[in-house]
Amino acid sequence: KMATENCDAVNTEPDMELLSDEELEREAEGFKEQGNAFYVKKDYAEAFNYYTKAIDMCPRNPSYYGNRAATLMMLCRYREALEDAQQAVRLDGNFVKGHLREGKCHLSLGNAMAARRCFQKVLELELENGQAQQEVKNAESILEYERMAEIGFEKRDFRMVVFCMDRALESAPACHKFKILKAECLALLGRYPEAQSVASDILRMDSTNADALYVRGLCLYYEDCIDKAVQFFVQALRMAPDHDKARLACRDAKALKAKKEEGNKAFKDGNFEAAYELYSEALTIDPNNIKTNAKLYCNRATVGSKLKKLDQAIEDCTKAIKLDETYIKAYLRRAQCYMDTELYEEAVRDYEKVYQTEKTKEHKHLLKTAQLELKKSKRKDYYKILGVEKNATEDEIKKAYRKRALLHHPDRHSGASPELQKEEEKKFKEVGEAFSVLSDPKKKSRYDSGQDLEDDGMNMGGQCRRWTLGSFLCTSGPGNFFFQFG
């Protein structure tokens, strides 16, 4: 008796085998009405449950499938909704709401041509159906955006593709194909966080989506995380072995990584010529990989500076910066090359950019050094005037002075034109001025440090009134020169 009571307590649903068709229909209608009530309250989960009960009671009633399709659409479960809408119109080919809902599901999923056929079927049944007329226009708009996006992608106009996909997704919010194409173009535009977000949303719903895995890998690849990128490309190929884009990207990623590592090894081994060639080869593998190519250009610039190809190194740094305007290392490398080629204004500009971005003591020191060299470069270069290096010894400075003084002495140019005599006189004075500074340890120290020398009685404009041409004395013996200035 207890077992019987328990059994009766559990089986609260009516036994459909014991009910007549009329009773089944009545029960089903009750469930449908309850489902409608929950639908009006926007409690779509409960509405779905009651429509399902109605379908279980009467699986041949098209309106129950139509109602459940509408509920599933509100829950954004468009693929399931599509199945219910298709079942509804199979049961009743004249079911207008069924055709409308099937079309809207196709449209939401991005199947614009199938959607248009459904809406045209509605118009065959109801010529003046305003909703169907509008939805036909929406379907045709999606088809046009798809066409424009295809042309844009071929022309590498990725911004146009993103625009088209955004417009298409307004009518097709559940279309993975459109989302993936948008994400791929965002990645190609360097907008990696946005692309990653789109791909990740799809993978949360479908972890086996090969296109989304490919886009995730593409973002990592373009952010120079090549090892992780390869893992995603391999996973995409497991899901879809014929995925050409993933296969090609995987090949390029592996080739780029290998060539870059070869270049790094050659550089560490001191084989700079080989490193230069290897980095050059790596740069031809994938022009779209902006971040990695920026690093390759900077690496090649480092090698170029070692090989004394300073102009080429500067050009490579500029290319790196063009690819990645935030690449501090490229600015630093270019600034050093500018310093080495005595282009101090350019060096100061780059160091200022670096210091504005990263205010470190090291960067501040580099900037101050460049500013000092720039200041010094605007004065007369006494080392150049004498033709000696900045680390020249006292003896080398004296020898250079004697040589240049004899070269420009006015007596040697007494027969020249007045213009040439004036020019040689000017050079002769500059030689004396340079020797006066560089032969005096205190003045030389102050000159080298960039300080002004006017406090020492020197006029940096080149006027040496204390020195006259007559104060230059000739030799005191064969091979021995003696110079005295008043």
Tab-separated table of C-alpha atoms in Angstrom:
chain	number	residue	atom	x	y	z
A	1	LYS	CA	0.000	0.000	0.000
A	2	MET	CA	2.861	2.425	0.912
A	3	ALA	CA	4.647	1.659	-2.356
A	4	THR	CA	1.441	2.413	-4.242
A	5	GLU	CA	1.000	5.735	-2.439
A	6	ASN	CA	4.606	6.702	-3.217
A	7	CYS	CA	4.128	5.828	-6.854
A	8	ASP	CA	0.952	7.926	-7.055
A	9	ALA	CA	2.756	10.820	-5.400
A	10	VAL	CA	5.599	10.779	-7.953
A	11	ASN	CA	3.526	10.422	-11.132
A	12	THR	CA	1.823	13.815	-11.114
A	13	GLU	CA	1.715	14.127	-14.936
A	14	PRO	CA	-1.242	12.545	-16.740
A	15	ASP	CA	-0.586	9.246	-18.516
A	16	MET	CA	-0.928	10.280	-22.182
A	17	GLU	CA	-1.666	6.712	-23.228
A	18	LEU	CA	-4.827	6.804	-21.105
A	19	LEU	CA	-6.038	10.182	-22.459
A	20	SER	CA	-8.130	10.660	-25.577
A	21	ASP	CA	-6.993	12.882	-28.431
A	22	GLU	CA	-9.456	15.512	-27.301
A	23	GLU	CA	-8.096	15.426	-23.743
A	24	LEU	CA	-4.531	15.570	-25.008
A	25	GLU	CA	-5.324	18.644	-27.070
A	26	ARG	CA	-7.000	20.263	-24.100
A	27	GLU	CA	-3.981	19.569	-21.879
A	28	ALA	CA	-1.620	20.837	-24.573
A	29	GLU	CA	-3.621	24.044	-24.961
A	30	GLY	CA	-3.379	24.562	-21.216
A	31	PHE	CA	0.388	24.240	-21.342
A	32	LYS	CA	0.492	26.616	-24.324
A	33	GLU	CA	-1.559	29.219	-22.437
A	34	GLN	CA	0.760	28.939	-19.468
A	35	GLY	CA	3.722	29.317	-21.807
A	36	ASN	CA	2.100	32.430	-23.302
A	37	ALA	CA	1.687	33.923	-19.839
A	38	PHE	CA	5.346	33.394	-19.018
A	39	TYR	CA	6.337	34.774	-22.436
A	40	VAL	CA	4.421	37.983	-21.739
A	41	LYS	CA	6.254	38.251	-18.410
A	42	LYS	CA	9.542	37.782	-20.335
A	43	ASP	CA	10.269	34.634	-18.366
A	44	TYR	CA	11.423	32.872	-21.507
A	45	ALA	CA	12.971	29.879	-19.739
A	46	GLU	CA	9.626	28.924	-18.169
A	47	ALA	CA	7.791	29.723	-21.387
A	48	PHE	CA	10.125	27.317	-23.180
A	49	ASN	CA	9.354	24.573	-20.640
A	50	TYR	CA	5.585	24.876	-21.083
A	51	TYR	CA	5.724	25.050	-24.878
A	52	THR	CA	7.848	21.896	-24.749
A	53	LYS	CA	5.153	20.212	-22.634
A	54	ALA	CA	2.537	21.274	-25.166
A	55	ILE	CA	4.658	19.796	-27.993
A	56	ASP	CA	5.058	16.545	-26.025
A	57	MET	CA	1.265	16.347	-25.751
A	58	CYS	CA	0.549	17.250	-29.384
A	59	PRO	CA	3.701	16.989	-31.553
A	60	ARG	CA	1.730	17.687	-34.753
A	61	ASN	CA	0.592	21.205	-33.841
A	62	PRO	CA	2.650	23.788	-35.809
A	63	SER	CA	1.751	26.742	-33.542
A	64	TYR	CA	3.453	25.102	-30.540
A	65	TYR	CA	6.712	24.848	-32.509
A	66	GLY	CA	6.219	28.395	-33.717
A	67	ASN	CA	5.765	29.663	-30.155
A	68	ARG	CA	8.763	27.759	-28.899
A	69	ALA	CA	10.813	29.105	-31.824
A	70	ALA	CA	9.852	32.669	-30.793
A	71	THR	CA	10.931	31.907	-27.214
A	72	LEU	CA	14.252	30.443	-28.326
A	73	MET	CA	14.869	33.529	-30.429
A	74	MET	CA	14.393	35.713	-27.362
A	75	LEU	CA	16.954	33.488	-25.624
A	76	CYS	CA	19.311	34.033	-28.630
A	77	ARG	CA	19.300	30.282	-29.318
A	78	TYR	CA	18.792	30.842	-33.022
A	79	ARG	CA	19.900	27.446	-34.310
A	80	GLU	CA	17.386	25.621	-32.092
A	81	ALA	CA	14.774	28.225	-32.962
A	82	LEU	CA	15.432	27.604	-36.653
A	83	GLU	CA	14.772	23.881	-36.217
A	84	ASP	CA	11.429	24.567	-34.513
A	85	ALA	CA	10.402	27.136	-37.150
A	86	GLN	CA	11.269	24.707	-39.942
A	87	GLN	CA	9.253	21.962	-38.230
A	88	ALA	CA	6.305	24.345	-37.925
A	89	VAL	CA	6.236	25.079	-41.681
A	90	ARG	CA	6.726	21.404	-42.487
A	91	LEU	CA	3.546	20.711	-40.556
A	92	ASP	CA	1.736	23.667	-42.171
A	93	GLY	CA	3.149	25.181	-45.353
A	94	ASN	CA	0.785	28.145	-45.051
A	95	PHE	CA	1.891	29.039	-41.506
A	96	VAL	CA	2.936	32.664	-42.045
A	97	LYS	CA	4.445	33.193	-38.577
A	98	GLY	CA	6.451	29.997	-39.045
A	99	HIS	CA	7.955	31.276	-42.318
A	100	LEU	CA	8.657	34.673	-40.755
A	101	ARG	CA	10.438	33.126	-37.788
A	102	GLU	CA	12.409	30.771	-39.998
A	103	GLY	CA	13.516	33.766	-42.071
A	104	LYS	CA	14.473	35.805	-39.012
A	105	CYS	CA	16.528	32.889	-37.669
A	106	HIS	CA	18.329	32.546	-40.990
A	107	LEU	CA	18.917	36.305	-40.984
A	108	SER	CA	20.261	36.334	-37.414
A	109	LEU	CA	22.631	33.516	-38.334
A	110	GLY	CA	23.829	35.405	-41.428
A	111	ASN	CA	22.137	33.177	-44.031
A	112	ALA	CA	20.718	36.099	-45.995
A	113	MET	CA	19.784	34.194	-49.150
A	114	ALA	CA	17.840	31.546	-47.219
A	115	ALA	CA	16.195	34.310	-45.187
A	116	ARG	CA	15.109	36.138	-48.336
A	117	ARG	CA	13.467	32.971	-49.674
A	118	CYS	CA	11.466	32.619	-46.454
A	119	PHE	CA	10.284	36.218	-46.523
A	120	GLN	CA	9.351	35.936	-50.191
A	121	LYS	CA	7.250	32.877	-49.265
A	122	VAL	CA	5.436	35.022	-46.720
A	123	LEU	CA	4.751	37.624	-49.399
A	124	GLU	CA	3.320	34.907	-51.620
A	125	LEU	CA	0.886	34.079	-48.819
A	126	GLU	CA	0.308	37.687	-47.714
A	127	LEU	CA	1.284	40.170	-50.389
A	128	GLU	CA	0.943	43.204	-48.106
A	129	ASN	CA	2.819	41.766	-45.123
A	130	GLY	CA	4.833	44.818	-44.020
A	131	GLN	CA	7.196	42.874	-41.750
A	132	ALA	CA	8.199	40.532	-44.569
A	133	GLN	CA	8.720	43.477	-46.918
A	134	GLN	CA	11.102	45.124	-44.432
A	135	GLU	CA	12.944	41.874	-43.739
A	136	VAL	CA	13.526	41.315	-47.462
A	137	LYS	CA	15.270	44.698	-47.525
A	138	ASN	CA	17.350	43.691	-44.496
A	139	ALA	CA	18.386	40.451	-46.198
A	140	GLU	CA	19.363	42.303	-49.365
A	141	SER	CA	21.375	44.812	-47.305
A	142	ILE	CA	23.335	41.978	-45.717
A	143	LEU	CA	24.065	40.468	-49.115
A	144	GLU	CA	25.341	43.868	-50.306
A	145	TYR	CA	27.552	44.290	-47.211
A	146	GLU	CA	28.972	40.803	-47.813
A	147	ARG	CA	29.782	41.755	-51.401
A	148	MET	CA	31.462	45.005	-50.346
A	149	ALA	CA	33.433	43.223	-47.625
A	150	GLU	CA	34.737	40.660	-50.093
A	151	ILE	CA	35.989	43.424	-52.383
A	152	GLY	CA	37.466	45.302	-49.425
A	153	PHE	CA	39.346	42.241	-48.201
A	154	GLU	CA	40.829	41.623	-51.651
A	155	LYS	CA	42.013	45.244	-51.730
A	156	ARG	CA	43.310	44.939	-48.153
A	157	ASP	CA	40.943	47.716	-47.120
A	158	PHE	CA	40.380	46.144	-43.720
A	159	ARG	CA	38.647	49.193	-42.255
A	160	MET	CA	35.996	48.898	-44.954
A	161	VAL	CA	35.515	45.216	-44.095
A	162	VAL	CA	35.083	46.012	-40.392
A	163	PHE	CA	32.530	48.710	-41.273
A	164	CYS	CA	30.569	46.309	-43.497
A	165	MET	CA	30.573	43.554	-40.893
A	166	ASP	CA	29.397	45.919	-38.171
A	167	ARG	CA	26.457	46.946	-40.365
A	168	ALA	CA	25.670	43.321	-41.274
A	169	LEU	CA	25.813	42.220	-37.631
A	170	GLU	CA	23.068	44.706	-36.768
A	171	SER	CA	20.663	42.366	-38.595
A	172	ALA	CA	22.683	39.154	-38.095
A	173	PRO	CA	23.870	39.317	-34.444
A	174	ALA	CA	24.496	35.562	-34.199
A	175	CYS	CA	26.539	35.150	-37.366
A	176	HIS	CA	29.919	33.675	-36.426
A	177	LYS	CA	31.182	34.071	-39.971
A	178	PHE	CA	30.713	37.844	-39.884
A	179	LYS	CA	32.228	38.115	-36.416
A	180	ILE	CA	35.270	36.076	-37.419
A	181	LEU	CA	35.862	38.154	-40.559
A	182	LYS	CA	35.604	41.324	-38.484
A	183	ALA	CA	38.009	39.909	-35.882
A	184	GLU	CA	40.520	38.859	-38.553
A	185	CYS	CA	40.490	42.361	-40.055
A	186	LEU	CA	40.832	43.957	-36.614
A	187	ALA	CA	43.928	41.810	-36.112
A	188	LEU	CA	45.291	42.867	-39.503
A	189	LEU	CA	44.703	46.489	-38.461
A	190	GLY	CA	46.689	45.934	-35.260
A	191	ARG	CA	43.605	46.239	-33.023
A	192	TYR	CA	44.491	43.038	-31.189
A	193	PRO	CA	42.460	43.417	-27.944
A	194	GLU	CA	39.257	43.946	-29.950
A	195	ALA	CA	40.023	41.002	-32.210
A	196	GLN	CA	40.859	38.788	-29.234
A	197	SER	CA	37.603	39.761	-27.533
A	198	VAL	CA	35.476	38.778	-30.536
A	199	ALA	CA	37.295	35.467	-31.004
A	200	SER	CA	37.114	34.658	-27.291
A	201	ASP	CA	33.347	35.274	-27.211
A	202	ILE	CA	32.890	32.736	-30.000
A	203	LEU	CA	35.187	30.191	-28.337
A	204	ARG	CA	33.188	30.434	-25.113
A	205	MET	CA	30.162	29.271	-27.092
A	206	ASP	CA	32.064	26.870	-29.340
A	207	SER	CA	35.543	25.843	-28.179
A	208	THR	CA	36.125	23.863	-31.379
A	209	ASN	CA	35.537	26.764	-33.776
A	210	ALA	CA	38.592	26.574	-36.042
A	211	ASP	CA	38.138	30.107	-37.386
A	212	ALA	CA	38.093	31.593	-33.891
A	213	LEU	CA	41.167	29.542	-32.923
A	214	TYR	CA	42.910	30.857	-36.036
A	215	VAL	CA	42.108	34.479	-35.141
A	216	ARG	CA	43.356	33.986	-31.577
A	217	GLY	CA	46.570	32.600	-33.007
A	218	LEU	CA	46.802	35.463	-35.516
A	219	CYS	CA	46.588	38.057	-32.727
A	220	LEU	CA	49.333	36.325	-30.741
A	221	TYR	CA	51.435	35.986	-33.874
A	222	TYR	CA	51.149	39.686	-34.650
A	223	GLU	CA	51.977	40.538	-31.031
A	224	ASP	CA	55.242	38.598	-31.426
A	225	CYS	CA	54.090	35.725	-29.165
A	226	ILE	CA	54.994	33.238	-31.863
A	227	ASP	CA	55.201	30.042	-29.791
A	228	LYS	CA	51.691	30.531	-28.364
A	229	ALA	CA	50.409	31.496	-31.795
A	230	VAL	CA	51.662	28.241	-33.303
A	231	GLN	CA	49.769	26.296	-30.613
A	232	PHE	CA	46.488	27.927	-31.670
A	233	PHE	CA	47.196	27.389	-35.374
A	234	VAL	CA	47.902	23.695	-34.707
A	235	GLN	CA	44.683	23.401	-32.675
A	236	ALA	CA	42.710	25.060	-35.492
A	237	LEU	CA	44.169	22.570	-37.964
A	238	ARG	CA	43.132	19.685	-35.721
A	239	MET	CA	39.553	20.975	-35.830
A	240	ALA	CA	39.711	21.714	-39.586
A	241	PRO	CA	42.665	20.068	-41.377
A	242	ASP	CA	41.888	21.962	-44.604
A	243	HIS	CA	41.978	25.411	-42.945
A	244	ASP	CA	44.319	27.117	-45.442
A	245	LYS	CA	44.761	30.359	-43.503
A	246	ALA	CA	45.782	28.546	-40.330
A	247	ARG	CA	48.166	26.325	-42.281
A	248	LEU	CA	49.874	29.254	-44.023
A	249	ALA	CA	50.045	31.317	-40.829
A	250	CYS	CA	51.552	28.363	-38.973
A	251	ARG	CA	54.166	27.932	-41.694
A	252	ASP	CA	55.082	31.638	-41.660
A	253	ALA	CA	55.221	31.760	-37.868
A	254	LYS	CA	57.623	28.827	-37.676
A	255	ALA	CA	59.786	30.194	-40.513
A	256	LEU	CA	59.922	33.676	-38.972
A	257	LYS	CA	60.856	32.346	-35.548
A	258	ALA	CA	63.597	30.115	-36.973
A	259	LYS	CA	65.133	32.849	-39.154
A	260	LYS	CA	65.066	35.415	-36.351
A	261	GLU	CA	66.763	32.978	-33.963
A	262	GLU	CA	69.433	32.249	-36.589
A	263	GLY	CA	70.099	35.968	-36.883
A	264	ASN	CA	70.313	36.352	-33.098
A	265	LYS	CA	72.784	33.490	-32.855
A	266	ALA	CA	74.987	34.913	-35.618
A	267	PHE	CA	74.984	38.285	-33.843
A	268	LYS	CA	75.963	36.738	-30.508
A	269	ASP	CA	78.750	34.838	-32.271
A	270	GLY	CA	80.062	38.122	-33.675
A	271	ASN	CA	79.255	37.141	-37.257
A	272	PHE	CA	77.665	40.472	-38.128
A	273	GLU	CA	77.583	40.073	-41.909
A	274	ALA	CA	75.674	36.795	-41.574
A	275	ALA	CA	73.344	38.292	-38.961
A	276	TYR	CA	72.577	41.207	-41.285
A	277	GLU	CA	71.640	38.832	-44.114
A	278	LEU	CA	69.529	36.590	-41.868
A	279	TYR	CA	67.538	39.516	-40.490
A	280	SER	CA	67.041	40.735	-44.066
A	281	GLU	CA	65.694	37.328	-45.076
A	282	ALA	CA	63.378	37.235	-42.055
A	283	LEU	CA	61.902	40.591	-43.087
A	284	THR	CA	60.682	39.090	-46.381
A	285	ILE	CA	58.661	36.290	-44.758
A	286	ASP	CA	55.534	38.205	-43.702
A	287	PRO	CA	55.153	41.971	-44.333
A	288	ASN	CA	51.935	41.946	-42.277
A	289	ASN	CA	53.676	41.036	-39.030
A	290	ILE	CA	54.281	44.611	-37.922
A	291	LYS	CA	55.559	44.029	-34.395
A	292	THR	CA	58.031	41.282	-35.255
A	293	ASN	CA	59.246	43.172	-38.322
A	294	ALA	CA	59.802	46.285	-36.206
A	295	LYS	CA	62.086	44.223	-33.973
A	296	LEU	CA	63.848	42.753	-36.990
A	297	TYR	CA	64.523	46.225	-38.407
A	298	CYS	CA	65.888	47.337	-35.040
A	299	ASN	CA	68.055	44.216	-34.806
A	300	ARG	CA	69.384	44.841	-38.292
A	301	ALA	CA	70.082	48.455	-37.333
A	302	THR	CA	72.152	47.219	-34.384
A	303	VAL	CA	74.138	45.007	-36.737
A	304	GLY	CA	74.432	47.867	-39.232
A	305	SER	CA	75.934	50.128	-36.579
A	306	LYS	CA	78.488	47.408	-35.785
A	307	LEU	CA	79.344	47.243	-39.480
A	308	LYS	CA	79.642	51.071	-39.610
A	309	LYS	CA	76.619	51.254	-41.916
A	310	LEU	CA	75.262	54.135	-39.907
A	311	ASP	CA	73.027	55.645	-42.592
A	312	GLN	CA	71.448	52.246	-43.216
A	313	ALA	CA	71.065	51.721	-39.466
A	314	ILE	CA	69.239	55.045	-39.132
A	315	GLU	CA	66.964	54.093	-42.022
A	316	ASP	CA	66.187	50.719	-40.406
A	317	CYS	CA	65.357	52.375	-37.088
A	318	THR	CA	63.045	54.777	-38.892
A	319	LYS	CA	61.270	51.828	-40.530
A	320	ALA	CA	60.922	50.143	-37.147
A	321	ILE	CA	59.412	53.301	-35.633
A	322	LYS	CA	57.041	53.673	-38.574
A	323	LEU	CA	55.756	50.171	-37.844
A	324	ASP	CA	55.609	50.716	-34.072
A	325	GLU	CA	55.628	54.312	-32.850
A	326	THR	CA	55.946	53.138	-29.231
A	327	TYR	CA	59.151	51.161	-29.849
A	328	ILE	CA	61.559	52.807	-27.377
A	329	LYS	CA	64.498	50.604	-28.307
A	330	ALA	CA	64.340	51.800	-31.925
A	331	TYR	CA	64.357	55.451	-30.827
A	332	LEU	CA	67.383	54.790	-28.603
A	333	ARG	CA	69.263	52.966	-31.359
A	334	ARG	CA	68.523	55.698	-33.898
A	335	ALA	CA	69.531	58.420	-31.441
A	336	GLN	CA	72.881	56.709	-30.871
A	337	CYS	CA	73.425	56.482	-34.625
A	338	TYR	CA	72.630	60.187	-34.906
A	339	MET	CA	75.189	60.870	-32.185
A	340	ASP	CA	77.780	58.781	-34.022
A	341	THR	CA	77.142	60.741	-37.219
A	342	GLU	CA	77.128	64.062	-35.325
A	343	LEU	CA	73.481	64.779	-36.164
A	344	TYR	CA	72.896	66.127	-32.693
A	345	GLU	CA	69.605	67.927	-33.271
A	346	GLU	CA	68.038	64.676	-34.492
A	347	ALA	CA	69.555	62.800	-31.557
A	348	VAL	CA	68.122	65.310	-29.075
A	349	ARG	CA	64.688	64.957	-30.677
A	350	ASP	CA	64.752	61.166	-30.281
A	351	TYR	CA	66.054	61.277	-26.710
A	352	GLU	CA	63.353	63.803	-25.806
A	353	LYS	CA	60.738	61.393	-27.172
A	354	VAL	CA	62.221	58.574	-25.099
A	355	TYR	CA	62.427	60.658	-21.917
A	356	GLN	CA	58.831	61.842	-22.305
A	357	THR	CA	57.760	58.204	-22.481
A	358	GLU	CA	60.062	56.734	-19.822
A	359	LYS	CA	61.483	59.251	-17.348
A	360	THR	CA	64.431	57.194	-16.104
A	361	LYS	CA	67.804	58.475	-14.880
A	362	GLU	CA	69.527	56.741	-17.781
A	363	HIS	CA	67.300	58.416	-20.375
A	364	LYS	CA	67.737	61.785	-18.700
A	365	HIS	CA	71.507	61.362	-18.834
A	366	LEU	CA	71.405	60.429	-22.532
A	367	LEU	CA	69.264	63.474	-23.292
A	368	LYS	CA	71.573	65.831	-21.410
A	369	THR	CA	74.603	64.380	-23.183
A	370	ALA	CA	72.975	64.905	-26.575
A	371	GLN	CA	71.956	68.450	-25.643
A	372	LEU	CA	75.524	69.205	-24.582
A	373	GLU	CA	76.927	67.822	-27.839
A	374	LEU	CA	74.398	69.892	-29.762
A	375	LYS	CA	75.495	73.008	-27.892
A	376	LYS	CA	79.140	72.201	-28.562
A	377	SER	CA	78.455	71.545	-32.235
A	378	LYS	CA	77.183	75.091	-32.700
A	379	ARG	CA	80.595	76.508	-31.749
A	380	LYS	CA	83.745	76.344	-33.846
A	381	ASP	CA	85.114	72.825	-33.882
A	382	TYR	CA	88.751	73.386	-32.898
A	383	TYR	CA	89.576	69.739	-33.398
A	384	LYS	CA	88.392	69.903	-37.004
A	385	ILE	CA	90.219	73.181	-37.553
A	386	LEU	CA	93.485	71.537	-36.513
A	387	GLY	CA	92.573	68.242	-38.130
A	388	VAL	CA	93.005	66.085	-34.999
A	389	GLU	CA	90.866	63.627	-33.098
A	390	LYS	CA	89.249	64.602	-29.808
A	391	ASN	CA	91.600	62.279	-27.952
A	392	ALA	CA	94.739	63.776	-29.582
A	393	THR	CA	97.833	64.153	-27.384
A	394	GLU	CA	99.529	67.462	-26.621
A	395	ASP	CA	102.322	66.623	-29.049
A	396	GLU	CA	99.846	65.743	-31.821
A	397	ILE	CA	98.047	69.040	-31.267
A	398	LYS	CA	101.330	70.976	-31.559
A	399	LYS	CA	102.350	69.192	-34.747
A	400	ALA	CA	98.914	69.732	-36.294
A	401	TYR	CA	99.052	73.413	-35.355
A	402	ARG	CA	102.426	73.933	-37.014
A	403	LYS	CA	101.247	72.192	-40.155
A	404	ARG	CA	98.001	74.168	-40.428
A	405	ALA	CA	99.621	77.480	-39.483
A	406	LEU	CA	102.168	77.105	-42.285
A	407	LEU	CA	99.425	76.013	-44.682
A	408	HIS	CA	97.308	79.128	-44.111
A	409	HIS	CA	100.038	81.715	-43.308
A	410	PRO	CA	99.331	84.950	-45.245
A	411	ASP	CA	102.891	85.094	-46.619
A	412	ARG	CA	102.188	81.917	-48.593
A	413	HIS	CA	99.211	83.572	-50.288
A	414	SER	CA	100.583	87.079	-50.928
A	415	GLY	CA	100.141	86.628	-54.670
A	416	ALA	CA	96.578	85.370	-54.436
A	417	SER	CA	93.422	87.344	-55.100
A	418	PRO	CA	92.171	89.665	-52.341
A	419	GLU	CA	89.245	87.307	-51.668
A	420	LEU	CA	91.515	84.278	-51.228
A	421	GLN	CA	93.949	86.274	-49.063
A	422	LYS	CA	91.062	87.272	-46.802
A	423	GLU	CA	89.854	83.656	-46.551
A	424	GLU	CA	93.344	82.323	-45.731
A	425	GLU	CA	93.850	85.058	-43.157
A	426	LYS	CA	90.610	84.006	-41.491
A	427	LYS	CA	91.704	80.353	-41.429
A	428	PHE	CA	95.101	81.317	-40.069
A	429	LYS	CA	93.456	83.166	-37.172
A	430	GLU	CA	91.163	80.197	-36.482
A	431	VAL	CA	94.194	77.871	-36.335
A	432	GLY	CA	95.803	80.138	-33.747
A	433	GLU	CA	92.561	80.362	-31.808
A	434	ALA	CA	92.153	76.578	-31.820
A	435	PHE	CA	95.743	76.025	-30.655
A	436	SER	CA	95.339	78.609	-27.902
A	437	VAL	CA	92.427	76.653	-26.456
A	438	LEU	CA	93.520	73.059	-27.043
A	439	SER	CA	97.075	73.611	-25.836
A	440	ASP	CA	95.841	75.032	-22.529
A	441	PRO	CA	94.625	72.183	-20.275
A	442	LYS	CA	92.132	74.376	-18.394
A	443	LYS	CA	90.665	75.928	-21.523
A	444	LYS	CA	90.589	72.570	-23.268
A	445	SER	CA	88.737	71.026	-20.331
A	446	ARG	CA	86.176	73.794	-20.319
A	447	TYR	CA	85.826	73.621	-24.099
A	448	ASP	CA	85.344	69.839	-24.019
A	449	SER	CA	82.679	70.186	-21.320
A	450	GLY	CA	80.746	72.674	-23.426
A	451	GLN	CA	81.377	75.728	-21.284
A	452	ASP	CA	81.786	79.217	-22.719
A	453	LEU	CA	85.356	80.547	-22.884
A	454	GLU	CA	84.647	84.259	-23.120
A	455	ASP	CA	85.558	84.667	-19.445
A	456	ASP	CA	89.123	83.691	-20.455
A	457	GLY	CA	89.340	86.603	-22.882
A	458	MET	CA	88.501	84.442	-25.886
A	459	ASN	CA	86.093	85.795	-28.447
A	460	MET	CA	84.286	82.761	-29.869
A	461	GLY	CA	83.242	84.711	-32.945
A	462	GLY	CA	86.693	84.170	-34.459
A	463	GLN	CA	88.105	87.672	-33.902
A	464	CYS	CA	91.603	87.375	-32.438
A	465	ARG	CA	92.694	90.944	-32.105
A	466	ARG	CA	95.638	90.110	-29.864
A	467	TRP	CA	97.243	88.099	-32.668
A	468	THR	CA	98.750	89.859	-35.625
A	469	LEU	CA	100.170	88.455	-38.781
A	470	GLY	CA	103.562	89.927	-38.006
A	471	SER	CA	103.875	87.906	-34.827
A	472	PHE	CA	104.426	84.725	-36.831
A	473	LEU	CA	108.179	83.977	-36.915
A	474	CYS	CA	109.932	81.712	-39.369
A	475	THR	CA	112.013	78.632	-38.635
A	476	SER	CA	114.965	78.763	-36.275
A	477	GLY	CA	116.718	75.875	-37.934
A	478	PRO	CA	116.279	73.073	-40.449
A	479	GLY	CA	113.161	71.064	-39.518
A	480	ASN	CA	112.670	72.902	-36.230
A	481	PHE	CA	109.794	75.357	-36.076
A	482	PHE	CA	109.323	77.985	-33.447
A	483	PHE	CA	106.150	80.060	-33.228
A	484	GLN	CA	105.647	83.064	-31.071
A	485	PHE	CA	102.552	85.197	-30.808
A	486	GLY	CA	102.364	88.587	-29.132
